[in-house]
JSON list of N, CA and C in Angstrom, two decimals:
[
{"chain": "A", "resi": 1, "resn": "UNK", "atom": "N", "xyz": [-98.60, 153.30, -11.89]},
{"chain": "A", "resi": 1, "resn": "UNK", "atom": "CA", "xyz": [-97.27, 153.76, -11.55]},
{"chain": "A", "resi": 1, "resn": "UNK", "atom": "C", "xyz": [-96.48, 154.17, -12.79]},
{"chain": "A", "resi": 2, "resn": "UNK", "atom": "N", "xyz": [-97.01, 154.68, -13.98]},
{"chain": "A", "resi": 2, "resn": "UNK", "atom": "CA", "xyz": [-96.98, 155.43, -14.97]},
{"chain": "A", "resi": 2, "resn": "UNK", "atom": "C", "xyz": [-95.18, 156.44, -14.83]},
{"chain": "A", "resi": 3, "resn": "UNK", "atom": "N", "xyz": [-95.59, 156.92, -13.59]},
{"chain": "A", "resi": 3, "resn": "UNK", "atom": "CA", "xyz": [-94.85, 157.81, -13.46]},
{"chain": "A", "resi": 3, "resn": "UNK", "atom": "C", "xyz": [-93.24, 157.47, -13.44]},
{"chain": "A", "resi": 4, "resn": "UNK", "atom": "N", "xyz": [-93.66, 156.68, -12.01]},
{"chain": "A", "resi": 4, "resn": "UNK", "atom": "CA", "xyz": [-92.16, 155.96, -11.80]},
{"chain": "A", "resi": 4, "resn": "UNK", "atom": "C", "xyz": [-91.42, 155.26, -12.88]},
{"chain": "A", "resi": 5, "resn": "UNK", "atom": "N", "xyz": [-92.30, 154.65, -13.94]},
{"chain": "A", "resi": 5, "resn": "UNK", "atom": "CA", "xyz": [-91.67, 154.31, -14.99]},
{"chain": "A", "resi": 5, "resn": "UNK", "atom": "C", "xyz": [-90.78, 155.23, -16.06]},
{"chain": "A", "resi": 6, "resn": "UNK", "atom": "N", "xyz": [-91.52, 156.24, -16.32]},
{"chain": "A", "resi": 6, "resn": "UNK", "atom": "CA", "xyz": [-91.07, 157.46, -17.10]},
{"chain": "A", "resi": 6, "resn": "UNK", "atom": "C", "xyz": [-89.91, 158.00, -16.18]},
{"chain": "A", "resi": 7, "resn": "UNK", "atom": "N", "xyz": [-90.19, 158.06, -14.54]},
{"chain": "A", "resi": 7, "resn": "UNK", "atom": "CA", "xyz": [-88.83, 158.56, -14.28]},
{"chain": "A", "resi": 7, "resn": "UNK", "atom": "C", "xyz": [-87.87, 157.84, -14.26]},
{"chain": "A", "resi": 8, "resn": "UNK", "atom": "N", "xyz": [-87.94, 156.35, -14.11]},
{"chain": "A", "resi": 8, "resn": "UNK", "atom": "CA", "xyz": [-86.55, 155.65, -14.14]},
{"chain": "A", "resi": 8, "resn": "UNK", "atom": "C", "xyz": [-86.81, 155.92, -15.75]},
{"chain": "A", "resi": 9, "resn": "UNK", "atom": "N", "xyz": [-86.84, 155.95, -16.52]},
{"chain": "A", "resi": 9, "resn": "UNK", "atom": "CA", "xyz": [-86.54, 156.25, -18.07]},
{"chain": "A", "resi": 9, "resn": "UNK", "atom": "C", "xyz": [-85.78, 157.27, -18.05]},
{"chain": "A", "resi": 10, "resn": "UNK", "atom": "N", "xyz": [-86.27, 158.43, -17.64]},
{"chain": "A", "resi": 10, "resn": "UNK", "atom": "CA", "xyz": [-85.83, 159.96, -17.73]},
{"chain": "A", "resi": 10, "resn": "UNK", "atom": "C", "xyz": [-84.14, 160.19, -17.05]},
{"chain": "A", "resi": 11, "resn": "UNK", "atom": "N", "xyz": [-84.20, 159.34, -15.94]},
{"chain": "A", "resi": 11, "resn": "UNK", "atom": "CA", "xyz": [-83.18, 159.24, -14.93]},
{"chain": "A", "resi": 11, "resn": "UNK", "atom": "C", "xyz": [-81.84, 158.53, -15.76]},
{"chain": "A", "resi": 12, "resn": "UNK", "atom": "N", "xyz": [-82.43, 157.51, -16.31]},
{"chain": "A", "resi": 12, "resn": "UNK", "atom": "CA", "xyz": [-81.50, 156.79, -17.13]},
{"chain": "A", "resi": 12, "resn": "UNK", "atom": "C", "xyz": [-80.79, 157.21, -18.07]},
{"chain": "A", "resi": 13, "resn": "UNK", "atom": "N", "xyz": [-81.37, 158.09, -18.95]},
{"chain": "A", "resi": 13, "resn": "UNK", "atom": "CA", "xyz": [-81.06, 158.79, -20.28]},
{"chain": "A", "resi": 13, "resn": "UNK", "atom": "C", "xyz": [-80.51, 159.95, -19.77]},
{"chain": "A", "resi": 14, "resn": "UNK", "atom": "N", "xyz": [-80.60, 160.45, -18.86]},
{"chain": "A", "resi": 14, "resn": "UNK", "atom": "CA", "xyz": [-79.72, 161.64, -17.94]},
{"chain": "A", "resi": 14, "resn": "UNK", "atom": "C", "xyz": [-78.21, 161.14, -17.65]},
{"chain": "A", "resi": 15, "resn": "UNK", "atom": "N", "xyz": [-78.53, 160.19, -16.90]},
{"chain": "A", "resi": 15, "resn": "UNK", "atom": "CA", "xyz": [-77.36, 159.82, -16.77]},
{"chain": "A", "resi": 15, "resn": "UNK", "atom": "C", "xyz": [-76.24, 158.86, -17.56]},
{"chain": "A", "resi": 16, "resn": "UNK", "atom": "N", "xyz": [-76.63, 158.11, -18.73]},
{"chain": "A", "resi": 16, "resn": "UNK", "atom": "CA", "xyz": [-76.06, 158.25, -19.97]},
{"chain": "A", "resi": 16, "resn": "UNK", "atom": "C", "xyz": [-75.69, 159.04, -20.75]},
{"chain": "A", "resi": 17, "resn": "UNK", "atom": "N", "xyz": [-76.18, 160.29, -20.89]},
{"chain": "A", "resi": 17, "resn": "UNK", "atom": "CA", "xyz": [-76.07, 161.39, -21.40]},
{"chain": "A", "resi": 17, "resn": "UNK", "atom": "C", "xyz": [-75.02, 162.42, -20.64]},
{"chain": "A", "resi": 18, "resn": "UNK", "atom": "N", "xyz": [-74.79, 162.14, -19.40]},
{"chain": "A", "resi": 18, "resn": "UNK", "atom": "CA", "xyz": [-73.62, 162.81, -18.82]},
{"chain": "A", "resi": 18, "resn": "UNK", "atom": "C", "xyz": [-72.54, 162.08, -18.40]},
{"chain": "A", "resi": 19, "resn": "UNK", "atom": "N", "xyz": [-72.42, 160.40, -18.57]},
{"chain": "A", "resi": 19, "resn": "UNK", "atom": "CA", "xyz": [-71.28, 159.72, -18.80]},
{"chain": "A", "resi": 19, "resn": "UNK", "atom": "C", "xyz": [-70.71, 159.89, -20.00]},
{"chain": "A", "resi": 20, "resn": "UNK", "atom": "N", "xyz": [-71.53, 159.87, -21.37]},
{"chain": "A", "resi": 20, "resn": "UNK", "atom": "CA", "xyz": [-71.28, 160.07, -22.50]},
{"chain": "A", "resi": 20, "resn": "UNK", "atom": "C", "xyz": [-70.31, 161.23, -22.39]},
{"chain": "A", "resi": 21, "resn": "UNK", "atom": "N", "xyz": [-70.98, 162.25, -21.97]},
{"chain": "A", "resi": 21, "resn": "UNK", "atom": "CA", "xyz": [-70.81, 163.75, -22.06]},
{"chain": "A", "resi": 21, "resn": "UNK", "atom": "C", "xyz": [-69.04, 163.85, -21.38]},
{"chain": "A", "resi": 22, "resn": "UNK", "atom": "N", "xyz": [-68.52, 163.49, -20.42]},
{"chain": "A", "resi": 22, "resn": "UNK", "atom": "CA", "xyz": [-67.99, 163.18, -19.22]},
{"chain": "A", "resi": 22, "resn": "UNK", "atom": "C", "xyz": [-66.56, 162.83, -20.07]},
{"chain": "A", "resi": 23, "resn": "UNK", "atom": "N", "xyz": [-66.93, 161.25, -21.51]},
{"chain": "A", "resi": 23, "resn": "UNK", "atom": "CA", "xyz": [-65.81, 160.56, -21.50]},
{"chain": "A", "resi": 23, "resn": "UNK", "atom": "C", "xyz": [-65.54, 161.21, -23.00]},
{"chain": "A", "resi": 24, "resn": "UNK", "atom": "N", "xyz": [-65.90, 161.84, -23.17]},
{"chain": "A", "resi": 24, "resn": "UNK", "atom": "CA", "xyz": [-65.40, 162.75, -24.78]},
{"chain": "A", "resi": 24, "resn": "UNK", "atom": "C", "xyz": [-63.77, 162.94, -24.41]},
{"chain": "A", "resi": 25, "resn": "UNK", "atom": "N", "xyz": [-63.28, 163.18, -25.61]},
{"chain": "A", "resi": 25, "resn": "UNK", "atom": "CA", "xyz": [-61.55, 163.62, -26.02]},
{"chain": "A", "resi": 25, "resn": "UNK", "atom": "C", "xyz": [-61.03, 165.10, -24.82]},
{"chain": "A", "resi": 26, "resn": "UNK", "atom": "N", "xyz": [-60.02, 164.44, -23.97]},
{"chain": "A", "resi": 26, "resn": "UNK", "atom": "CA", "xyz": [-59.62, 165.66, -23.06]},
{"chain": "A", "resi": 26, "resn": "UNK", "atom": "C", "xyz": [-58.53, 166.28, -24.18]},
{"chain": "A", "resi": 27, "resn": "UNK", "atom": "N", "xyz": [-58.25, 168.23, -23.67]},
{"chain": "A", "resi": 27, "resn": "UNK", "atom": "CA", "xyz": [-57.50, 168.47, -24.44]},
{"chain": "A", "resi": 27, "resn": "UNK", "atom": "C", "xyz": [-55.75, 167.52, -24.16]},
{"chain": "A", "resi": 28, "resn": "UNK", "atom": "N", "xyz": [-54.64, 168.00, -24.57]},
{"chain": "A", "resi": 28, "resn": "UNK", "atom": "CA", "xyz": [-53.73, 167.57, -24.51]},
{"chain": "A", "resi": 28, "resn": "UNK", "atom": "C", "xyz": [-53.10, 168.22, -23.00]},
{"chain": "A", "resi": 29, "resn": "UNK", "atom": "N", "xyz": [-52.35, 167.61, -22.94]},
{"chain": "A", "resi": 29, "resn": "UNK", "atom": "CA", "xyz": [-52.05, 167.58, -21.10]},
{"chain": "A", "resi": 29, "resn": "UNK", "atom": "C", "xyz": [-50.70, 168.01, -21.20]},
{"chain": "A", "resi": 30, "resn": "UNK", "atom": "N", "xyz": [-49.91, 169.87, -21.19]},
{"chain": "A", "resi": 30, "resn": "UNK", "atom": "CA", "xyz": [-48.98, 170.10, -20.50]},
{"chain": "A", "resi": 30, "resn": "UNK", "atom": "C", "xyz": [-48.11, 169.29, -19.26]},
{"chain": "A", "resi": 31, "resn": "UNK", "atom": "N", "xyz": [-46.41, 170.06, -20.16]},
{"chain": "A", "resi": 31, "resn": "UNK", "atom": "CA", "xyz": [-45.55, 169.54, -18.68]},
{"chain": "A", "resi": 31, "resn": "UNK", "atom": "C", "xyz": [-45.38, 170.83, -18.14]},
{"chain": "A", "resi": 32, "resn": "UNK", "atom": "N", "xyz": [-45.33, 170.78, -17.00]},
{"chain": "A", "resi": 32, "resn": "UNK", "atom": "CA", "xyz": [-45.02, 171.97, -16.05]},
{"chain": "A", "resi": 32, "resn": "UNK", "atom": "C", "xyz": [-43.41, 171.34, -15.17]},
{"chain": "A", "resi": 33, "resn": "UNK", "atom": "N", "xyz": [-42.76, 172.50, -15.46]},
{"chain": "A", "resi": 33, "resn": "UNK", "atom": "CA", "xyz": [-41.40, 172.42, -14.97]},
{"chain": "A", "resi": 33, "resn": "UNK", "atom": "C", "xyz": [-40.92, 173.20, -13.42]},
{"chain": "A", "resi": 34, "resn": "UNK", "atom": "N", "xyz": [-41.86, 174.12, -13.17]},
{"chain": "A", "resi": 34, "resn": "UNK", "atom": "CA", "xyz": [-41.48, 174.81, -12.28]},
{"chain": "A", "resi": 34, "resn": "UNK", "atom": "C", "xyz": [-42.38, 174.01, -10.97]},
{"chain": "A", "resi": 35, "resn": "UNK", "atom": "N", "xyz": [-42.21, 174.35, -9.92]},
{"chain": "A", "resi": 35, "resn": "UNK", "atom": "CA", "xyz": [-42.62, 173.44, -8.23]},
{"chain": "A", "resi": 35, "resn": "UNK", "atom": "C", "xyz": [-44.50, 173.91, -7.69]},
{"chain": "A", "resi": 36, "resn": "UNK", "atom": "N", "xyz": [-44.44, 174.83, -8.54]},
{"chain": "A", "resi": 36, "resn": "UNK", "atom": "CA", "xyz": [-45.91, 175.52, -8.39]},
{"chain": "A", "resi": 36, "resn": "UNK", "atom": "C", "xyz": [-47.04, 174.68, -8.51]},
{"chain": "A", "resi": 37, "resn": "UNK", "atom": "N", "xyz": [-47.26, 173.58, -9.39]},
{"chain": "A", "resi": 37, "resn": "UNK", "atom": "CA", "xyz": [-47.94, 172.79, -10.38]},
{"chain": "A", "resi": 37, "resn": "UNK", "atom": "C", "xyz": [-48.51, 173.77, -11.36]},
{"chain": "A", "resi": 38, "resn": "UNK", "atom": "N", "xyz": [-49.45, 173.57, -11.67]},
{"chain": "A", "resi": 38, "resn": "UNK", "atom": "CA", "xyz": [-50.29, 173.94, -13.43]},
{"chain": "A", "resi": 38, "resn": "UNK", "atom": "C", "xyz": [-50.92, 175.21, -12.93]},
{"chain": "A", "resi": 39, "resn": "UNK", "atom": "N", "xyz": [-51.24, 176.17, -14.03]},
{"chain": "A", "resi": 39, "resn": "UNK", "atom": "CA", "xyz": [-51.87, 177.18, -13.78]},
{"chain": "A", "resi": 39, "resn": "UNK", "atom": "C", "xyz": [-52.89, 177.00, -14.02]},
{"chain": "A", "resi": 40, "resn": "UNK", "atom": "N", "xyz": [-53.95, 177.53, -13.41]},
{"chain": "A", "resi": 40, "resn": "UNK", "atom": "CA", "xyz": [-55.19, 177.87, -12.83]},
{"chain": "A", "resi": 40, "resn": "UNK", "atom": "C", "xyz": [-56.22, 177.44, -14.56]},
{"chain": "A", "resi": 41, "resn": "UNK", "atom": "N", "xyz": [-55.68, 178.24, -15.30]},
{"chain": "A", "resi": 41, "resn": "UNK", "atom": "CA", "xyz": [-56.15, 178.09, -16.49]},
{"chain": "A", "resi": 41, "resn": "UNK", "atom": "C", "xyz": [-55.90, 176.89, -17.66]},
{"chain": "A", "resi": 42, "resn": "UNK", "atom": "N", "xyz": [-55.51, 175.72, -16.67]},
{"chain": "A", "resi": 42, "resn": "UNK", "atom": "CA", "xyz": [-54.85, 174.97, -17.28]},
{"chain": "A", "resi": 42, "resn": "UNK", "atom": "C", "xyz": [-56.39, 173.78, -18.23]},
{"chain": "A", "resi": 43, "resn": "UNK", "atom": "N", "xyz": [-56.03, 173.79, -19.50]},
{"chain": "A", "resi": 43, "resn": "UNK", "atom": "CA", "xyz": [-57.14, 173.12, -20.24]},
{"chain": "A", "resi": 43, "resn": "UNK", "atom": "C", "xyz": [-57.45, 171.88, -19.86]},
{"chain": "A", "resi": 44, "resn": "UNK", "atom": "N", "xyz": [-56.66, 170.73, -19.33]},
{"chain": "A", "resi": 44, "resn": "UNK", "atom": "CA", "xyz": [-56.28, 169.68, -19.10]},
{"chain": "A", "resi": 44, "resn": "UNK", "atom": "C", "xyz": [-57.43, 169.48, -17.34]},
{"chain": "A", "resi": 45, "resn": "UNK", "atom": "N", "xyz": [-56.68, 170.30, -17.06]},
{"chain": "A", "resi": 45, "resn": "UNK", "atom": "CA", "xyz": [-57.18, 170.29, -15.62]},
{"chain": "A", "resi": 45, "resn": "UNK", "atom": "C", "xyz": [-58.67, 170.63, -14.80]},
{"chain": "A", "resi": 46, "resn": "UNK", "atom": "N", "xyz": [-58.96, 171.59, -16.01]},
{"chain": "A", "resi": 46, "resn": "UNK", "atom": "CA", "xyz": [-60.11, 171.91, -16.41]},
{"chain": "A", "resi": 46, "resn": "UNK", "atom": "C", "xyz": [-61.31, 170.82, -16.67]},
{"chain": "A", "resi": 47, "resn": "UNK", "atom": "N", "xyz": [-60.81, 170.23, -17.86]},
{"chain": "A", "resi": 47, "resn": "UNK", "atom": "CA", "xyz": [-61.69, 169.27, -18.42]},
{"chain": "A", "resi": 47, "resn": "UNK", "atom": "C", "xyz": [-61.46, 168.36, -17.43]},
{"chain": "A", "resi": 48, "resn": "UNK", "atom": "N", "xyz": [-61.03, 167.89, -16.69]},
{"chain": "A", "resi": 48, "resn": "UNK", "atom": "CA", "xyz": [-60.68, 166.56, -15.63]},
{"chain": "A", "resi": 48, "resn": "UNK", "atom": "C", "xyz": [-61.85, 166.92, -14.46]},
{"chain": "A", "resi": 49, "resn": "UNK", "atom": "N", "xyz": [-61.88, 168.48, -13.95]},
{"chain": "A", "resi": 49, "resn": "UNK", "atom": "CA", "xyz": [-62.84, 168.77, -13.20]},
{"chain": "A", "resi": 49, "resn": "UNK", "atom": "C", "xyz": [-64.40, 168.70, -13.71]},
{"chain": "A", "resi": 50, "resn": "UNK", "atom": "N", "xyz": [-64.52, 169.41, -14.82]},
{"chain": "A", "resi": 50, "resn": "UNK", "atom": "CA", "xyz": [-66.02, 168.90, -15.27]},
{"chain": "A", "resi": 50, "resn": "UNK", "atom": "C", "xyz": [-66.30, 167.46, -15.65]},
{"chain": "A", "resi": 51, "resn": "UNK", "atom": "N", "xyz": [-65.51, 166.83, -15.79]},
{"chain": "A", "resi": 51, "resn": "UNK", "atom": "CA", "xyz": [-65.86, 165.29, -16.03]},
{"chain": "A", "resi": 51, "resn": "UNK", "atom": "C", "xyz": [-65.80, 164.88, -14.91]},
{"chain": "A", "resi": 52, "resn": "UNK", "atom": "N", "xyz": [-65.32, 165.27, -13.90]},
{"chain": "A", "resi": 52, "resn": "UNK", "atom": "CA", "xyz": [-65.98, 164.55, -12.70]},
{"chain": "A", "resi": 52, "resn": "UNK", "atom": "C", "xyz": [-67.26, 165.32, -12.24]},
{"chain": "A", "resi": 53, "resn": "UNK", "atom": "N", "xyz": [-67.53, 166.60, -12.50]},
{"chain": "A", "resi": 53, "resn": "UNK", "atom": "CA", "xyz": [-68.66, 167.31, -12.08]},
{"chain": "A", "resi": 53, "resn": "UNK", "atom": "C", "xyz": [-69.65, 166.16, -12.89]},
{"chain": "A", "resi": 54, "resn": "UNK", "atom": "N", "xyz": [-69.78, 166.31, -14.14]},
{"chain": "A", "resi": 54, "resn": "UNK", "atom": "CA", "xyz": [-70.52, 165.11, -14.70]},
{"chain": "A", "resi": 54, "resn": "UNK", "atom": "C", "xyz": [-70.52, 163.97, -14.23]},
{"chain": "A", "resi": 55, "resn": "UNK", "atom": "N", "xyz": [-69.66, 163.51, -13.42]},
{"chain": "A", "resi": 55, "resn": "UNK", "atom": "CA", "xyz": [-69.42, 161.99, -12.94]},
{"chain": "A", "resi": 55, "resn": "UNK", "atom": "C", "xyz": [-70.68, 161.82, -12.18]},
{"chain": "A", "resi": 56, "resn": "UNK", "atom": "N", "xyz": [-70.44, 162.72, -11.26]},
{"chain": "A", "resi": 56, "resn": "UNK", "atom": "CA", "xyz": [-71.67, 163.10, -9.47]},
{"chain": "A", "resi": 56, "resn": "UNK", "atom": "C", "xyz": [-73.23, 163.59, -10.22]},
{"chain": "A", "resi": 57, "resn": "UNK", "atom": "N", "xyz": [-73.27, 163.70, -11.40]},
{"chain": "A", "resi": 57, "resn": "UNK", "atom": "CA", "xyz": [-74.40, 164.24, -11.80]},
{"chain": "A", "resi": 57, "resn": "UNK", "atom": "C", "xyz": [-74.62, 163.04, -12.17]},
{"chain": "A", "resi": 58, "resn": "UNK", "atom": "N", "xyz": [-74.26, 162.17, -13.36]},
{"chain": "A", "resi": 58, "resn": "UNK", "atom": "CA", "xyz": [-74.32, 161.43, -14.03]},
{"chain": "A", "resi": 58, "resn": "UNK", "atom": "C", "xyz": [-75.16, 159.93, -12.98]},
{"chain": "A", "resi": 59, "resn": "UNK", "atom": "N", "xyz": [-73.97, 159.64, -11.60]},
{"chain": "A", "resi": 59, "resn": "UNK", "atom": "CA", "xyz": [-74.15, 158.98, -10.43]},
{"chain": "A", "resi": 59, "resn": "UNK", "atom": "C", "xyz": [-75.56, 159.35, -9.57]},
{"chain": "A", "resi": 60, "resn": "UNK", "atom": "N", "xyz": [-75.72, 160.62, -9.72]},
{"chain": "A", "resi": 60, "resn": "UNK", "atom": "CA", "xyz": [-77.20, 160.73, -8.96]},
{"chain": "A", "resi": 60, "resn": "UNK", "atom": "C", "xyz": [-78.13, 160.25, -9.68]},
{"chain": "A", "resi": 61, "resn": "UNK", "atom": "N", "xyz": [-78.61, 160.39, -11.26]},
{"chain": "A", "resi": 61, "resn": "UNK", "atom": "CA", "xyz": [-79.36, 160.18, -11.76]},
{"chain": "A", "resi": 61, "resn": "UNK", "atom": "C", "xyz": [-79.66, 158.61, -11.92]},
{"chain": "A", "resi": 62, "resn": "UNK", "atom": "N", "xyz": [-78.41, 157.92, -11.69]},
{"chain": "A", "resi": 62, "resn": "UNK", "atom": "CA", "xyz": [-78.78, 156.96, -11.87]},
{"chain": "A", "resi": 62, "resn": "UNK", "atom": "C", "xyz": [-79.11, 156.33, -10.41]},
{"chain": "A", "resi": 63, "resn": "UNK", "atom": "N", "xyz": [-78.70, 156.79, -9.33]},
{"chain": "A", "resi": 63, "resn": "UNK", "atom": "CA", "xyz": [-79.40, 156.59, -8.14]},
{"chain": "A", "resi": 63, "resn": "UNK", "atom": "C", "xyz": [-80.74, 156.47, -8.21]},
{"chain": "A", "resi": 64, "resn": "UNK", "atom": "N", "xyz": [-81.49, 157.81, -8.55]},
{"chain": "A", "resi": 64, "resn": "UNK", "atom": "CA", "xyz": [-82.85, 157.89, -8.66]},
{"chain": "A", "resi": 64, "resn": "UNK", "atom": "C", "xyz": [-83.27, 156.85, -9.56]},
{"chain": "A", "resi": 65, "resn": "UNK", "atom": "N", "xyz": [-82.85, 156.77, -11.33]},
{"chain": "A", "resi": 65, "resn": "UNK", "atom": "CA", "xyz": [-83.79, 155.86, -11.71]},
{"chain": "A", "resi": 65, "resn": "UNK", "atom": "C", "xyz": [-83.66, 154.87, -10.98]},
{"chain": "A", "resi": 66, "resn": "UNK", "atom": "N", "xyz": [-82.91, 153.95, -10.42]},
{"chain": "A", "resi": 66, "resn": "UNK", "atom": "CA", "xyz": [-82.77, 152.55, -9.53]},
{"chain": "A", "resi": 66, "resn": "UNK", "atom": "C", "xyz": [-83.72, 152.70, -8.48]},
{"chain": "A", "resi": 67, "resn": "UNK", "atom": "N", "xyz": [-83.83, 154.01, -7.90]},
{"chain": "A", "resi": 67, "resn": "UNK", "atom": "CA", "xyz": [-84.66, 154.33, -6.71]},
{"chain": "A", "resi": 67, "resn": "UNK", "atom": "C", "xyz": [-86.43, 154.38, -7.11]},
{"chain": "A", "resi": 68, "resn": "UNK", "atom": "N", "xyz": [-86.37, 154.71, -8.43]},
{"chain": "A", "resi": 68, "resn": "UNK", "atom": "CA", "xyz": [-87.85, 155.03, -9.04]},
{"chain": "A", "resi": 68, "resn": "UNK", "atom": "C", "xyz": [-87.90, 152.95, -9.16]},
{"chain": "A", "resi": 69, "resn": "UNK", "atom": "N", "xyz": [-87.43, 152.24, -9.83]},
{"chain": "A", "resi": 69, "resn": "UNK", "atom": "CA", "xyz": [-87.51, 151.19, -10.52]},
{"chain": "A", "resi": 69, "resn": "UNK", "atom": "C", "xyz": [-87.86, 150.53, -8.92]},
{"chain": "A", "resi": 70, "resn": "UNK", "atom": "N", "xyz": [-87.06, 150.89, -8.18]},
{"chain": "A", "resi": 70, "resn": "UNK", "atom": "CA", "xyz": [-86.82, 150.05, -6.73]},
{"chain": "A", "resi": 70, "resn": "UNK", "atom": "C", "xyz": [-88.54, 149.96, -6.29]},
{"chain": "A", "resi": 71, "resn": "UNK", "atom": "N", "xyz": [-88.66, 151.65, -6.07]},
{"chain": "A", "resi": 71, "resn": "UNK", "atom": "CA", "xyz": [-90.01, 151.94, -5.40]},
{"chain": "A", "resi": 71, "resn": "UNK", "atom": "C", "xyz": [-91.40, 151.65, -6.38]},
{"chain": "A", "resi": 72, "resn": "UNK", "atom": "N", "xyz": [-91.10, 151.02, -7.48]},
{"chain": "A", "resi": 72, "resn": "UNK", "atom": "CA", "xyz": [-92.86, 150.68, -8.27]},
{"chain": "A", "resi": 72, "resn": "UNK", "atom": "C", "xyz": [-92.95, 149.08, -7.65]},
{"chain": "A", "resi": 73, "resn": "UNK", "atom": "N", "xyz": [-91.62, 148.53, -7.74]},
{"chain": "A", "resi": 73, "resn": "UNK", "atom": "CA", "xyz": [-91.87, 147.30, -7.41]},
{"chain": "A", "resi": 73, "resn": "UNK", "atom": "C", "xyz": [-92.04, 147.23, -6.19]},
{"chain": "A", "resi": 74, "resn": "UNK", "atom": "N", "xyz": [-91.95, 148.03, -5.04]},
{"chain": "A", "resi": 74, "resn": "UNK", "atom": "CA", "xyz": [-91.65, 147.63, -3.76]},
{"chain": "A", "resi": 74, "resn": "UNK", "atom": "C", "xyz": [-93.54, 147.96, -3.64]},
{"chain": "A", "resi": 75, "resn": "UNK", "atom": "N", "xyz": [-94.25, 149.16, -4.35]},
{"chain": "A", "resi": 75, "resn": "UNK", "atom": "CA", "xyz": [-95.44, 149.57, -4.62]},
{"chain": "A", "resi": 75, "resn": "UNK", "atom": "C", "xyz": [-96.44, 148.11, -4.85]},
{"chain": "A", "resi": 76, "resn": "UNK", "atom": "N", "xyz": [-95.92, 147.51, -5.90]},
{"chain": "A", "resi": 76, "resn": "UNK", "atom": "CA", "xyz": [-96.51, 146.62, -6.80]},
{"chain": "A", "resi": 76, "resn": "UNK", "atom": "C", "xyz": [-96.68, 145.60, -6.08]},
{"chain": "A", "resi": 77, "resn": "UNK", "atom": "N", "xyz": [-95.24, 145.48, -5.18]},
{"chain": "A", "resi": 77, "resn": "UNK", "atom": "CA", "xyz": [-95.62, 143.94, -4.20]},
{"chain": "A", "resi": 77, "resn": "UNK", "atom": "C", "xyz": [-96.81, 143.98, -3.05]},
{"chain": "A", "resi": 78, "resn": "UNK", "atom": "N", "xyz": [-96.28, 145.47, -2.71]},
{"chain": "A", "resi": 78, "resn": "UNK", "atom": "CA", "xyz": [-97.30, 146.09, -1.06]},
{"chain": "A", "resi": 78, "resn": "UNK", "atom": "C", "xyz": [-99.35, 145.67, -1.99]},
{"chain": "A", "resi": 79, "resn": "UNK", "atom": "N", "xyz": [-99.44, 146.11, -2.91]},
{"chain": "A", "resi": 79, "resn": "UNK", "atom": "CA", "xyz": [-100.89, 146.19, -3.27]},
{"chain": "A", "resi": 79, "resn": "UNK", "atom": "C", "xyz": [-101.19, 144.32, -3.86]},
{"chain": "A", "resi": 80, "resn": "UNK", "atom": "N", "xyz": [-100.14, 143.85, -3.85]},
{"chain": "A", "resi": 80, "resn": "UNK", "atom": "CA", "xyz": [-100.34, 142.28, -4.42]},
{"chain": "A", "resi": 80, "resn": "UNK", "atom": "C", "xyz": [-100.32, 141.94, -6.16]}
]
């Protein structure tokens, strides 16, 4: 079960690598005065969305490795 091992490895380092990625320095965060909220192009708002895009990426991967780690042992018990 070679495999499953390397993928909970692979899975792991994925998803460390996009929490990491995720909690880096946001730019500085505008006030907006007018009732509209922030414009579209707003840097702040921006970076808040890809760090959660990374969040759900970050969260799957680590689903799987738990799911790879889950399924060698669940393997390992079934064969004795």
């Amino acid at each position: 079960m070679n495999w499953l091992d390397f993928g909970a490895a692979l899975f792991g380092i994925a998803a460390a690598f996009l929490w990491f990625r995720s909690a880096l320095a946001f730019p500085v965060m505008r006030t907006y005065w007018d009732l509209d909220g922030p414009p579209p192009d707003d840097h702040f708002g921006l970076a808040l969305a890809r760090a959660a895009e990374m969040n759900r990426w970050a969260a799957l991967a680590t689903g799987l490795s738990v799911f790879c780690v889950a399924l060698k042992q669940a393997i390992d018990w079934w064969q004795g």
